Amino acid sequence: MEQNEDASHTTGTLAEHYRQIIRLLGEDVTREGLLKTPERVAKSMQFLLQGYSQDPEAVLASAMFQDEDYKQMVIVKNIDFFSLCEHHLLPFFGKAHIAYIPRRYITGLSKIPRIVDIFARRLQVQERMTRQIKECIQKTLNPLGVMVVIEAQHMCMQMRGVEKQNSLTTTSDFTGFFQQAKTRVEFMNLIKK
C-alpha cells in the first residue's frame, strides 16, 4: 500500500511540473486535448526510466548455471532497445549485439535483453550504456570475455541540431578474449549475417 501511495504521489508531483512546463511553453493546459497530458507524460516517464529501480546484476545472477562445459561464444544479437538521451531528453533507439565466452557460468538467454532494457531505461548516453552492459556481464558471470556493440539512431541529431536523418552511431566495448582481433572479427561477422 505504501509503495502505491509513493508512486501515486510521484506521478502527481511530476504531472504538476509537466503542467507548468506546458503552460510556460505557451499552451493552454485547460484545453481539452491537454487536460490529461501532464499525467500521461508523468506515467510515461516513470515507465521509460524504470531502470533506476532495477538491479541488472541481480537479474543476470537469477539465472546462472554452472558446470556447462561450453567455452565458445554465446551471442544474443539484434536486441531492440529504446532510451532517452540525457542531454536533450529525446529518444535514441536501435539494436544491441552481445557476446560472452563462458568460463564457468552461463546465464538464461532472456537475461541478456533484460539487462539491456534496464540500462536503456535510464537517462543515458550510448557510450556509457555500452560500457555498463559489458561491465555488468563481466562482473556477474566472470566470463573469459565480453563484447557489446550498439547501433543507434539519435533523435537529438535527427529532429534538431544537425538534422541528419540517416546517421547511425555505433559503439563497442570488450574484455578478455575479445581483445584478440580475430575473436572480435568472428563476432562482427556473426552479427552481420
PDB file of C-alpha atoms in Angstrom, residues 74-83 92-100 108-120 129 133 137 147-152 187 191:
ATOM      1  CA  VAL A  74      27.398 -17.118 -26.843  1.00  0.00           C
ATOM      2  CA  ILE A  75      25.797 -14.327 -28.881  1.00  0.00           C
ATOM      3  CA  VAL A  76      22.465 -12.586 -28.450  1.00  0.00           C
ATOM      4  CA  LYS A  77      22.063 -10.146 -31.318  1.00  0.00           C
ATOM      5  CA  ASN A  78      19.525  -7.660 -32.657  1.00  0.00           C
ATOM      6  CA  ILE A  79      18.221  -6.763 -29.191  1.00  0.00           C
ATOM      7  CA  ASP A  80      15.870  -3.821 -29.727  1.00  0.00           C
ATOM      8  CA  PHE A  81      16.091  -1.026 -27.170  1.00  0.00           C
ATOM      9  CA  PHE A  82      14.745   2.474 -26.595  1.00  0.00           C
ATOM     10  CA  SER A  83      16.415   5.013 -24.346  1.00  0.00           C
ATOM     11  CA  PHE A  92      17.650   7.151 -29.097  1.00  0.00           C
ATOM     12  CA  PHE A  93      16.973   3.611 -30.200  1.00  0.00           C
ATOM     13  CA  GLY A  94      18.498   0.735 -32.043  1.00  0.00           C
ATOM     14  CA  LYS A  95      19.965  -2.698 -31.556  1.00  0.00           C
ATOM     15  CA  ALA A  96      22.448  -4.206 -29.140  1.00  0.00           C
ATOM     16  CA  HIS A  97      24.601  -7.205 -30.020  1.00  0.00           C
ATOM     17  CA  ILE A  98      26.223  -9.006 -27.091  1.00  0.00           C
ATOM     18  CA  ALA A  99      28.604 -11.936 -26.831  1.00  0.00           C
ATOM     19  CA  TYR A 100      30.376 -13.629 -23.963  1.00  0.00           C
ATOM     20  CA  GLY A 108      19.456 -17.706 -19.217  1.00  0.00           C
ATOM     21  CA  LEU A 109      19.360 -16.134 -22.671  1.00  0.00           C
ATOM     22  CA  SER A 110      16.409 -13.876 -21.812  1.00  0.00           C
ATOM     23  CA  LYS A 111      18.502 -12.198 -19.111  1.00  0.00           C
ATOM     24  CA  ILE A 112      20.795 -10.526 -21.650  1.00  0.00           C
ATOM     25  CA  PRO A 113      17.971  -8.478 -23.267  1.00  0.00           C
ATOM     26  CA  ARG A 114      16.619  -7.729 -19.789  1.00  0.00           C
ATOM     27  CA  ILE A 115      19.848  -6.077 -18.689  1.00  0.00           C
ATOM     28  CA  VAL A 116      19.927  -4.098 -21.938  1.00  0.00           C
ATOM     29  CA  ASP A 117      16.454  -2.795 -21.068  1.00  0.00           C
ATOM     30  CA  ILE A 118      17.455  -1.935 -17.506  1.00  0.00           C
ATOM     31  CA  PHE A 119      20.373   0.221 -18.649  1.00  0.00           C
ATOM     32  CA  ALA A 120      18.381   1.673 -21.562  1.00  0.00           C
ATOM     33  CA  MET A 129      25.289   2.248 -21.802  1.00  0.00           C
ATOM     34  CA  ILE A 133      26.274  -3.645 -20.116  1.00  0.00           C
ATOM     35  CA  ILE A 137      28.150  -9.188 -17.611  1.00  0.00           C
ATOM     36  CA  MET A 147      31.804  -7.838 -26.249  1.00  0.00           C
ATOM     37  CA  VAL A 148      28.993  -5.349 -26.690  1.00  0.00           C
ATOM     38  CA  VAL A 149      28.174  -3.482 -29.895  1.00  0.00           C
ATOM     39  CA  ILE A 150      25.333  -0.970 -30.006  1.00  0.00           C
ATOM     40  CA  GLU A 151      23.966   0.665 -33.164  1.00  0.00           C
ATOM     41  CA  ALA A 152      21.521   3.511 -32.603  1.00  0.00           C
ATOM     42  CA  PHE A 187      31.886 -11.759 -33.539  1.00  0.00           C
ATOM     43  CA  ILE A 191      26.282 -10.381 -36.040  1.00  0.00           C
TER      44      ILE A 191
END
